Short mmCIF file of C-alpha atoms and ligand atoms in Angstrom, two decimals:
data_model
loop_
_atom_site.label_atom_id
_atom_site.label_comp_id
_atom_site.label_asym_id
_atom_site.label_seq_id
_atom_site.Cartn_x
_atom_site.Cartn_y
_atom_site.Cartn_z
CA UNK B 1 -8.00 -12.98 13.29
CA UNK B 2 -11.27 -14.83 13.39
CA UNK B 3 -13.07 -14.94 17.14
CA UNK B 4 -15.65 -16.95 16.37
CA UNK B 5 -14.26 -20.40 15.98
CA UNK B 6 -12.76 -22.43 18.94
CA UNK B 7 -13.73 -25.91 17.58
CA UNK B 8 -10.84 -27.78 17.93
CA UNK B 9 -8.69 -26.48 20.93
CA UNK B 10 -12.42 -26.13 22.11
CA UNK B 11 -10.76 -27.65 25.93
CA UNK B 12 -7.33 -25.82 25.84
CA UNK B 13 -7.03 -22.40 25.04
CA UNK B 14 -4.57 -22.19 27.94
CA UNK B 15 -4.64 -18.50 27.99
CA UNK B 16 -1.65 -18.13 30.58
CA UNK B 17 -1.42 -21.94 31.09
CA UNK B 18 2.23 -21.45 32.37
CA UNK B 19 1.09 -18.78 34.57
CA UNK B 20 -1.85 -20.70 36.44
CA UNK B 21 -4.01 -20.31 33.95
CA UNK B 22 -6.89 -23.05 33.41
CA UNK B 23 -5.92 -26.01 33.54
CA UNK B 24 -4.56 -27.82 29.60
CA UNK B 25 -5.11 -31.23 28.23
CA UNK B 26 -1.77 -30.12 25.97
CA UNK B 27 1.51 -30.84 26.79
CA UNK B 28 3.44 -27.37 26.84
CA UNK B 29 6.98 -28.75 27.37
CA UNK B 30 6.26 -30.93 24.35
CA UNK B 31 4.92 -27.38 22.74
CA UNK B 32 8.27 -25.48 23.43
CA UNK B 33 10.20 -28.32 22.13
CA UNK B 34 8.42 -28.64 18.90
CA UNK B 35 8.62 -24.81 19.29
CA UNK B 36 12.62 -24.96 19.16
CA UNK B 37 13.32 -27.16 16.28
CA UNK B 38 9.74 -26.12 14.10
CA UNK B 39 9.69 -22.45 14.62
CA UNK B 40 12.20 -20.63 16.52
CA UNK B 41 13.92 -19.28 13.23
CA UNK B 42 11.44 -17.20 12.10
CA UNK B 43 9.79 -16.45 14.85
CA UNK B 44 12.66 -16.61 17.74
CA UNK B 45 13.51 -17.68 20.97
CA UNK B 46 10.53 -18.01 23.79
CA UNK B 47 8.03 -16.23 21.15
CA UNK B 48 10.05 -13.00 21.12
CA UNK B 49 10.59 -11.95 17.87
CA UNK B 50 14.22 -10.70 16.65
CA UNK B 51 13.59 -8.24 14.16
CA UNK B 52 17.43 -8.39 13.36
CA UNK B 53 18.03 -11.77 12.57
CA UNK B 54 18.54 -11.65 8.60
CA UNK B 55 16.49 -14.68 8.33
CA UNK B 56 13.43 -12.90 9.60
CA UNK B 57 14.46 -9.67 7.24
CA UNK B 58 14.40 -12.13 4.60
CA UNK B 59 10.33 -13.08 5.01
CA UNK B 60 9.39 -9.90 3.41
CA UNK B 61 6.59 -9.55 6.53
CA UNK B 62 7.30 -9.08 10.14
CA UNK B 63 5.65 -12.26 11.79
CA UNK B 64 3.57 -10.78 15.01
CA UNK B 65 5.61 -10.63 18.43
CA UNK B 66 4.01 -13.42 20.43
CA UNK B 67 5.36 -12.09 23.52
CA UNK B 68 3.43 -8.98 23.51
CA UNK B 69 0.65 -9.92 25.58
CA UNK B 70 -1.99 -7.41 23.87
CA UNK B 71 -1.19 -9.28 20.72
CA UNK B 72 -1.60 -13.00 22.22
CA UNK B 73 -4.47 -12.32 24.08
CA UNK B 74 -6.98 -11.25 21.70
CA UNK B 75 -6.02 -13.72 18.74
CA UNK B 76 -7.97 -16.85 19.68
CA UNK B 77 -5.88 -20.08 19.95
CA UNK B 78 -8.24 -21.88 17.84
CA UNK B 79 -7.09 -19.64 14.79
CA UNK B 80 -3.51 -20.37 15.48
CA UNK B 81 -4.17 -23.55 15.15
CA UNK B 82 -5.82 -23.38 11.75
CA UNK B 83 -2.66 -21.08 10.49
CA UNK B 84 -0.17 -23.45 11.85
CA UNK B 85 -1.68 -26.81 10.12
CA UNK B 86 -2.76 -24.92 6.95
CA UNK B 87 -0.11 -22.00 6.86
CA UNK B 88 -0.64 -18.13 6.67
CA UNK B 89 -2.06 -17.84 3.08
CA UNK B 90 -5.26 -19.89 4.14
CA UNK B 91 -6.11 -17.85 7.11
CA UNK B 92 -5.31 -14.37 5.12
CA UNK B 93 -1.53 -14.04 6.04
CA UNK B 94 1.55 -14.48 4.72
CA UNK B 95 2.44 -17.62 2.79
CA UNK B 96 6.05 -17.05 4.14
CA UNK B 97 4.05 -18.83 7.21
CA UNK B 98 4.42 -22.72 5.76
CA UNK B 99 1.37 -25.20 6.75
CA UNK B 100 2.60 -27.88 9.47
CA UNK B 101 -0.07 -30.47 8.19
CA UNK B 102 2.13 -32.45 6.41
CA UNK B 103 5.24 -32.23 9.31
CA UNK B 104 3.53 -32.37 12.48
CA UNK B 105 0.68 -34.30 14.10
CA UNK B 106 -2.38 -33.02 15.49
CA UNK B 107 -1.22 -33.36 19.21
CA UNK B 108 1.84 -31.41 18.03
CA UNK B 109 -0.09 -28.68 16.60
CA UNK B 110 -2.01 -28.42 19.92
CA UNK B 111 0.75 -29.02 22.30
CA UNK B 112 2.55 -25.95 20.36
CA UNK B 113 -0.33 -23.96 19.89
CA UNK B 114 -0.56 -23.94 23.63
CA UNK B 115 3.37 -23.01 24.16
CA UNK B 116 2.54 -20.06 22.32
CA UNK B 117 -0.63 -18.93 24.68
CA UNK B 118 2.18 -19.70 27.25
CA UNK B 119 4.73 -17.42 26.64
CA UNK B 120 3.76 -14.44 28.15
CA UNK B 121 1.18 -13.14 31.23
CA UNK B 122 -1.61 -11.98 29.95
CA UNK B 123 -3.47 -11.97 32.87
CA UNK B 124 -5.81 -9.10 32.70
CA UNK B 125 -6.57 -8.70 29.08
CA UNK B 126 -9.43 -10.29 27.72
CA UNK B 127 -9.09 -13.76 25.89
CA UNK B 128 -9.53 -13.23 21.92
CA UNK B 129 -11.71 -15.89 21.57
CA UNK B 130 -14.62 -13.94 23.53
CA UNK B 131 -14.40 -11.87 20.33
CA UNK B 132 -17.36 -12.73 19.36
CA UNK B 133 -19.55 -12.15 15.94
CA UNK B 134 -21.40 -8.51 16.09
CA UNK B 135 -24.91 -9.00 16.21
CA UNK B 136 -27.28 -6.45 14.85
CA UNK B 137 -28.98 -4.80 18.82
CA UNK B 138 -26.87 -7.30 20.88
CA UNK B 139 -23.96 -5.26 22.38
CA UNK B 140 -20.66 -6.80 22.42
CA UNK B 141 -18.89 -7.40 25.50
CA UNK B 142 -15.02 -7.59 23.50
CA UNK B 143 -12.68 -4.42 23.32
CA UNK B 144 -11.80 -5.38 20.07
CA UNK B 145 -10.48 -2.78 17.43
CA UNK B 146 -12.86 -2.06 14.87
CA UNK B 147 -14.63 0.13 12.31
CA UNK B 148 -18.06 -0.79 11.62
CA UNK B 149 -20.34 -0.02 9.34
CA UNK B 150 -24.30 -0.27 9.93
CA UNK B 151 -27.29 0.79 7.39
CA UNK B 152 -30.51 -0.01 8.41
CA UNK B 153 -34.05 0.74 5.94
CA UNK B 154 -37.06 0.52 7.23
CA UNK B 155 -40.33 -0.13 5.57
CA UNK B 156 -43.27 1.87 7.25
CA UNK B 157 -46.59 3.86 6.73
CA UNK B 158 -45.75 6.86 4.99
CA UNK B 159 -42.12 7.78 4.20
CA UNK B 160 -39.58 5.06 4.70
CA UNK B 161 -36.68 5.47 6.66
CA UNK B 162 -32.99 4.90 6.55
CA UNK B 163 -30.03 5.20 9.01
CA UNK B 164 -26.82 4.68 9.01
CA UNK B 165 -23.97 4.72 11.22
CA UNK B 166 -20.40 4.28 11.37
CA UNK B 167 -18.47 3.01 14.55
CA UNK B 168 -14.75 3.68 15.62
CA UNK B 169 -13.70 1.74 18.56
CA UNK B 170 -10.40 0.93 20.02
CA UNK B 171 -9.11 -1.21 22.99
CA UNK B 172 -7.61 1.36 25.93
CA UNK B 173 -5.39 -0.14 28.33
CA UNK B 174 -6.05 -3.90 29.04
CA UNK B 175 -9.72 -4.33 29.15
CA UNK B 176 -11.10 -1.36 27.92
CA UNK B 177 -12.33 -0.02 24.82
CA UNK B 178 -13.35 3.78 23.15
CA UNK B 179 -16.22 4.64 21.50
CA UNK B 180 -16.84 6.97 18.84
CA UNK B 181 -20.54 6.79 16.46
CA UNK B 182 -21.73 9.40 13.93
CA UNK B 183 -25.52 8.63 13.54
CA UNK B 184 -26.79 9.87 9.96
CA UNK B 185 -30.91 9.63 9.57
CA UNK B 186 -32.73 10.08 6.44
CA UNK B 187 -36.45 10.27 6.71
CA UNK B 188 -38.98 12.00 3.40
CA UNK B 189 -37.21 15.28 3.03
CA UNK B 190 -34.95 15.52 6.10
CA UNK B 191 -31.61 14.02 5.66
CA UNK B 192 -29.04 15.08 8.70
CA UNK B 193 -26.13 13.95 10.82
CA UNK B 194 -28.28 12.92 13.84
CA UNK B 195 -26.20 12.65 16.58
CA UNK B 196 -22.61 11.84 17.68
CA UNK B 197 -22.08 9.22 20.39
CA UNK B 198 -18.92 9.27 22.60
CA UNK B 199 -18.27 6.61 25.26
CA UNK B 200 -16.16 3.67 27.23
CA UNK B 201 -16.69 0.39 27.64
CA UNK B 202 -15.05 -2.34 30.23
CA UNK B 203 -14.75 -5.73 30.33
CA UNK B 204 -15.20 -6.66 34.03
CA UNK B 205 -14.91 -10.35 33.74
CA UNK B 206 -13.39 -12.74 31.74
CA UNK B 207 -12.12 -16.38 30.69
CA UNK B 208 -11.82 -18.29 27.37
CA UNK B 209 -15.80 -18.98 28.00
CA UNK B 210 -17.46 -15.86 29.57
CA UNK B 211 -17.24 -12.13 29.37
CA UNK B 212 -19.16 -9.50 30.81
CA UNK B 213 -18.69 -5.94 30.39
CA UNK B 214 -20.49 -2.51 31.29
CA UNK B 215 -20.59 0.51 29.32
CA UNK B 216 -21.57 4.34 29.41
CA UNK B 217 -22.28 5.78 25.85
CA UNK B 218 -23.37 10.13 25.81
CA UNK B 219 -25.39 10.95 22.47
CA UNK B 220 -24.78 13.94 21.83
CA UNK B 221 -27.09 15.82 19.21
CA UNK B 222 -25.92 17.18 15.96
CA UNK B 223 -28.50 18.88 13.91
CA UNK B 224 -31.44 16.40 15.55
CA UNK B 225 -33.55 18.06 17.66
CA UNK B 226 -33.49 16.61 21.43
CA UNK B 227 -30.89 17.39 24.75
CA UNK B 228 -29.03 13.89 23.93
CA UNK B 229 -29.25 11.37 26.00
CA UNK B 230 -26.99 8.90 28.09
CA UNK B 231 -27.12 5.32 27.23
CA UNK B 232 -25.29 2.71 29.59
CA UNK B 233 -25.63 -1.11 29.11
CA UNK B 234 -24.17 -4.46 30.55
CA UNK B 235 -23.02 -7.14 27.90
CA UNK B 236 -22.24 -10.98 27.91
CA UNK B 237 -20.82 -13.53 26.17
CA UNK B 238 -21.11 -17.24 26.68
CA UNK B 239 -20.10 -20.33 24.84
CA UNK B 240 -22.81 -22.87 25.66
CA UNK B 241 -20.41 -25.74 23.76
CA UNK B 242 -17.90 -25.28 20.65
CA UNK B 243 -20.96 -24.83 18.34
CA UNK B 244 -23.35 -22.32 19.91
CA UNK B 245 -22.49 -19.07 21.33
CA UNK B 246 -25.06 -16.77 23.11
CA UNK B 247 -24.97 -13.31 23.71
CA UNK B 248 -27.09 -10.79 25.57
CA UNK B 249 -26.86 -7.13 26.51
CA UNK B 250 -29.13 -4.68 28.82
CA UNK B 251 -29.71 -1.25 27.94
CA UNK B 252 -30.89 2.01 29.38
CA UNK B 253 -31.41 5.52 28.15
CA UNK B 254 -31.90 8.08 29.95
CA UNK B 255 -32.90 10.94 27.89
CA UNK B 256 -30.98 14.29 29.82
CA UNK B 257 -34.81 16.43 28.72
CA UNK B 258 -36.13 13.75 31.36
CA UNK B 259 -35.14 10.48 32.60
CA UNK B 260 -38.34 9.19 32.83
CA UNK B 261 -38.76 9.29 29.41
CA UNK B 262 -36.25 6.52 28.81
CA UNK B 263 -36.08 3.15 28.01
CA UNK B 264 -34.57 -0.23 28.97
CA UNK B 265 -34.03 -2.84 26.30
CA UNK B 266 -32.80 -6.65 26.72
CA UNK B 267 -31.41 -8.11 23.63
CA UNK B 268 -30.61 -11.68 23.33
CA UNK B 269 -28.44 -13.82 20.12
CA UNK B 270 -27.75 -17.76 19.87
CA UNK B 271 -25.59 -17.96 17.10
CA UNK B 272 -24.23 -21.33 15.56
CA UNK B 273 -20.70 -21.40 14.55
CA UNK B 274 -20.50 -24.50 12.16
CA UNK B 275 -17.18 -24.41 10.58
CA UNK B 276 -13.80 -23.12 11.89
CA UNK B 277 -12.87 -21.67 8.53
CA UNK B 278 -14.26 -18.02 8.95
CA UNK B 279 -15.00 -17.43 5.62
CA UNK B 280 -18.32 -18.91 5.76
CA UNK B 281 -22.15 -17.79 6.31
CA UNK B 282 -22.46 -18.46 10.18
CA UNK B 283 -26.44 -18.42 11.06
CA UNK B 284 -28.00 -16.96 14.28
CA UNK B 285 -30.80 -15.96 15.86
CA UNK B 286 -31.33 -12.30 18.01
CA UNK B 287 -34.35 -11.58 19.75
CA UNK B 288 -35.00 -7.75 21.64
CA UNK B 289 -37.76 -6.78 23.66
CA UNK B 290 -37.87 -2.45 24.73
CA UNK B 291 -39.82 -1.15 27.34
CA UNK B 292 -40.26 2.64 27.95
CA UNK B 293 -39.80 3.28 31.71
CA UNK B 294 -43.21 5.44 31.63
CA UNK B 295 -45.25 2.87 29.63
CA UNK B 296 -49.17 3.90 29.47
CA UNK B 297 -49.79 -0.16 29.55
CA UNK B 298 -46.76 -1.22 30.54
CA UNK B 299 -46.05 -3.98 27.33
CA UNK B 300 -43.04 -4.67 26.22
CA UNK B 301 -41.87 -4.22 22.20
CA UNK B 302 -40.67 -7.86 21.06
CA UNK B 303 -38.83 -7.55 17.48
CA UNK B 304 -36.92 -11.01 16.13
CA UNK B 305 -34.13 -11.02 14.20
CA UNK B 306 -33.21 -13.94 11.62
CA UNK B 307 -29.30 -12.81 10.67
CA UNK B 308 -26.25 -14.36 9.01
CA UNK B 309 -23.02 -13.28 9.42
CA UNK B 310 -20.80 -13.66 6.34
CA UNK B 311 -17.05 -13.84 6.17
CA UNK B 312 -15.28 -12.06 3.46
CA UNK B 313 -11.96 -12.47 3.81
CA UNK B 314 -10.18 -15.56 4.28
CA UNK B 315 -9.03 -14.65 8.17
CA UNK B 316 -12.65 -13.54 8.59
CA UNK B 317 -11.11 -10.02 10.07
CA UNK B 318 -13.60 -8.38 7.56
CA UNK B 319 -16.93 -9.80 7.41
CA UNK B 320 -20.91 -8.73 6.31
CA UNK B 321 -23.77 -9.24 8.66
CA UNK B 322 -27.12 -9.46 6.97
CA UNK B 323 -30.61 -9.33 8.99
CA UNK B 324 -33.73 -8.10 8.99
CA UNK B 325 -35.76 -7.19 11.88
CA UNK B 326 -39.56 -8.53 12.23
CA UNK B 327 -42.10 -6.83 14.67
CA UNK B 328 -43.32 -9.80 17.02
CA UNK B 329 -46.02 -6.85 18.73
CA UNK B 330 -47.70 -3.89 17.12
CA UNK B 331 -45.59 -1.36 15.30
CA UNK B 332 -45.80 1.46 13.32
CA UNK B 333 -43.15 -0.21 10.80
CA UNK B 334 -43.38 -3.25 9.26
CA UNK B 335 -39.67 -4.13 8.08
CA UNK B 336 -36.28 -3.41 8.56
CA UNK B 337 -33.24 -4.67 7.25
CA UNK B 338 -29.57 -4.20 8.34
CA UNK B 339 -26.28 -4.53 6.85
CA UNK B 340 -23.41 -4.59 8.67
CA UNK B 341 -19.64 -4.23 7.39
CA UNK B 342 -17.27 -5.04 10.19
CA UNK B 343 -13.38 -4.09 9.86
CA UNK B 344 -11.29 -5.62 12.56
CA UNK B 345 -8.65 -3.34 12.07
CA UNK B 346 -6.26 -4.94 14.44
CA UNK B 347 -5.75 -8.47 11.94
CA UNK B 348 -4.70 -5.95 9.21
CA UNK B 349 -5.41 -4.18 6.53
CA UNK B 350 -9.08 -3.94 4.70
CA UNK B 351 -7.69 -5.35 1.90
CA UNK B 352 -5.56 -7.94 3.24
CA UNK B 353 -6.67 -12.16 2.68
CA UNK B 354 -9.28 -11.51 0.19
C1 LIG L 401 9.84 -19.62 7.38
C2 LIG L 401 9.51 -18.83 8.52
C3 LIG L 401 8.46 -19.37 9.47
C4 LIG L 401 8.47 -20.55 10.14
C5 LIG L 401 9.49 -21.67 10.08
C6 LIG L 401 7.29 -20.55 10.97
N1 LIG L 401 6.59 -19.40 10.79
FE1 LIG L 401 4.87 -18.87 11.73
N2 LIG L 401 4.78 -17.18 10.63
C7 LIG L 401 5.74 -16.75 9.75
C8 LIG L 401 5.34 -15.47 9.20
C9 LIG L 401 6.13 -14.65 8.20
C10 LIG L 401 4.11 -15.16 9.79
C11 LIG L 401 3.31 -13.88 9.62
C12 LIG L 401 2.37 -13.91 8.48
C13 LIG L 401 1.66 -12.57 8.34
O1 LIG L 401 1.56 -11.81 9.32
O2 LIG L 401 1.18 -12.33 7.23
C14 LIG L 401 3.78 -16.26 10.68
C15 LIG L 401 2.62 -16.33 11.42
C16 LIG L 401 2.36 -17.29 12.37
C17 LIG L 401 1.20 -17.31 13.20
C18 LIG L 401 0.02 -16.35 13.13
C19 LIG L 401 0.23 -15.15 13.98
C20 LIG L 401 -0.81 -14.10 13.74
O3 LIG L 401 -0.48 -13.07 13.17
O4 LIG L 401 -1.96 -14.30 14.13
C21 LIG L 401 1.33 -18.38 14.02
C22 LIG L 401 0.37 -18.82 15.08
C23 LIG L 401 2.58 -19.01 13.70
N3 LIG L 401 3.16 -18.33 12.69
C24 LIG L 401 3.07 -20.12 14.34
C25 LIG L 401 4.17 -20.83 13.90
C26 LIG L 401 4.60 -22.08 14.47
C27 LIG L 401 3.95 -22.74 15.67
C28 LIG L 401 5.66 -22.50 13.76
C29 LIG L 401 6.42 -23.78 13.93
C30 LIG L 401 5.66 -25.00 13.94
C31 LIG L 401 5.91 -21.50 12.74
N4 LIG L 401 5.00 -20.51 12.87
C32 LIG L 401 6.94 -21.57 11.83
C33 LIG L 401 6.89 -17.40 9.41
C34 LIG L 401 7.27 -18.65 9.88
#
């Protein structure tokens, strides 16, 4: 489900509250008792779903086990809240899920919102709502599951450019995350699968508010000319307040022909999140300046980068990123622009919630 909206359990995400997690303005007990006479049918006892009972055969779709800590970790509490007072159909799920709005209060909603963060440890795993939106150069600091999409075009002197590249990555073990890219460059004549990029990435820290993680990413070459190179980088996440996130990233290459040929490059995104419905255009603002570790003068690139990200489904689990890139120093390009399709495979189906 959607990461990038915590507006109105903002204060109490309570990841692990009845573990000695942060401290929550909601009332849990009240949460488990709402739980019992609200919810436990369908979804049964303590969180733990009994695939047996006839009443949950009789839904048509398996509600999610909320005592599987992998699953209640990365699904923010903010979007549980939105599915419980609107119901399933309105964030993308089932409508078998029926809206609370009308049956329980506000403080209900949040005191059993927080039950359900409650119900198992999930110490260890990052929180879901540091999944935050993909910016175009920023790297992301969440092991989320997901298949992106990126084309880029860029308008330059002579014979324009376009790449494109298509991302697999998948959360390993609590806090980590695989990473597999196939890099396809077409430039005048020469069109060619570039490169293939294999890596890891781990978050190292974490809460509802912060997360910073390090990865190491090998590029290998495919028909590209060039030894490959290795590419590590630090990423964060921070929510500054319920409406504006930042996120920033660090990154070296070291080409293996010669390290000192490499390059570091700090990329930085504010991004304003508006609206906790996620399908809506959600504006933000990246800025990334390179350096090449052997610079004749020693000036750093600055680009800008005006983007919106757009969700298309109603859950937001698929969603468009739109930007283009504008040279703030000299370059031999003018232009580019980027689209970005991200599939976050683990809220379902592509074509589920449209
Ligand atoms: C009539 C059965 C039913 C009842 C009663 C019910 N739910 Fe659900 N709920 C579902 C189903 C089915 C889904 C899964 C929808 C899907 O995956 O498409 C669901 C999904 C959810 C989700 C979203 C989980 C996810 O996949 O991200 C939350 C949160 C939730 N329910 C909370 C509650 C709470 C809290 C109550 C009580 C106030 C409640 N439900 C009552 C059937 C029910």
């Amino acid at each position: 489900m959607n990461r990038i909206l915590r507006f109105v359990l903002a204060v109490c995400v309570a990841t692990g509250a009845g573990f000695g997690g942060p401290a929550c303005a909601a009332d849990i007990a009240n949460g488990a008792k709402v739980y019992t006479t609200n919810c436990v049918s369908c979804h049964g006892a303590n969180g733990r779903l009994d695939a047996d009972n006839p009443v949950v055969q009789a839904l048509g779709v398996t509600p999610a086990d909320f005592s599987d800590p992998l699953f209640n970790s990365r699904e923010p509490a903010a979007d549980w809240h939105m599915v419980i007072q609107h119901g399933g159909y309105a964030m993308g799920l089932s409508e078998m899920m029926p809206a609370q709005s009308g049956v329980l209060d506000e403080n209900e909603i949040e005191d059993v919102t927080a039950y359900l963060k409650s119900v198992v440890d999930t110490r260890g795993f990052p929180p879901g709502e540091m999944n935050l939106m993909l910016p175009i150069r920023t790297k992301k600091a969440y092991p989320e599951d997901e298949v992106v999409y990126i084309g880029r075009y860029t308008d330059q002197d002579g014979e324009n450019a376009y790449k494109q590249v298509l991302e697999f990555e998948k959360r390993i073990g609590k806090a980590g995350q695989g990473i597999l890219e196939l890099v396809h460059e077409s430039e005048g004549s020469v069109s060619e699968l570039a490169e293939v990029e294999i890596g890891y990435k781990q978050a190292l820290s974490h809460s509802t508010t912060h997360i910073l993680s390090a990865a190491a990413v090998w590029a290998i070459p495919v028909e590209a000319e060039g030894d490959g190179e290795l590419q590590t980088y630090l990423a964060y996440g921070k929510e500054l307040s319920p409406a504006w996130i930042f996120q920033s990233s660090l990154r070296l290459k070291f080409p293996f022909a010669g390290a000192s040929d490499g390059e570091a490059e700090l990329a930085a995104i504010a991004h304003y999140v508006h609206s906790p419905w996620p399908r809506r255009v959600f504006p933000a603002m990246e800025v990334v300046a390179t350096r090449p570790f052997r610079s004749a003068n020693g000036d750093l690139e600055w680009t800008a980068m005006p983007q919106v990200r757009v969700g298309l489904t109603r859950g937001g689990h698929v969603a468009l990123n739109l930007g283009v890139e504008l040279p703030l120093s000299d370059q031999s390009w003018d232009q580019r622009y980027y689209v970005t399709l991200l599939w976050d495979f683990a809220d379902g189906s592509f074509f589920q919630g449209w």
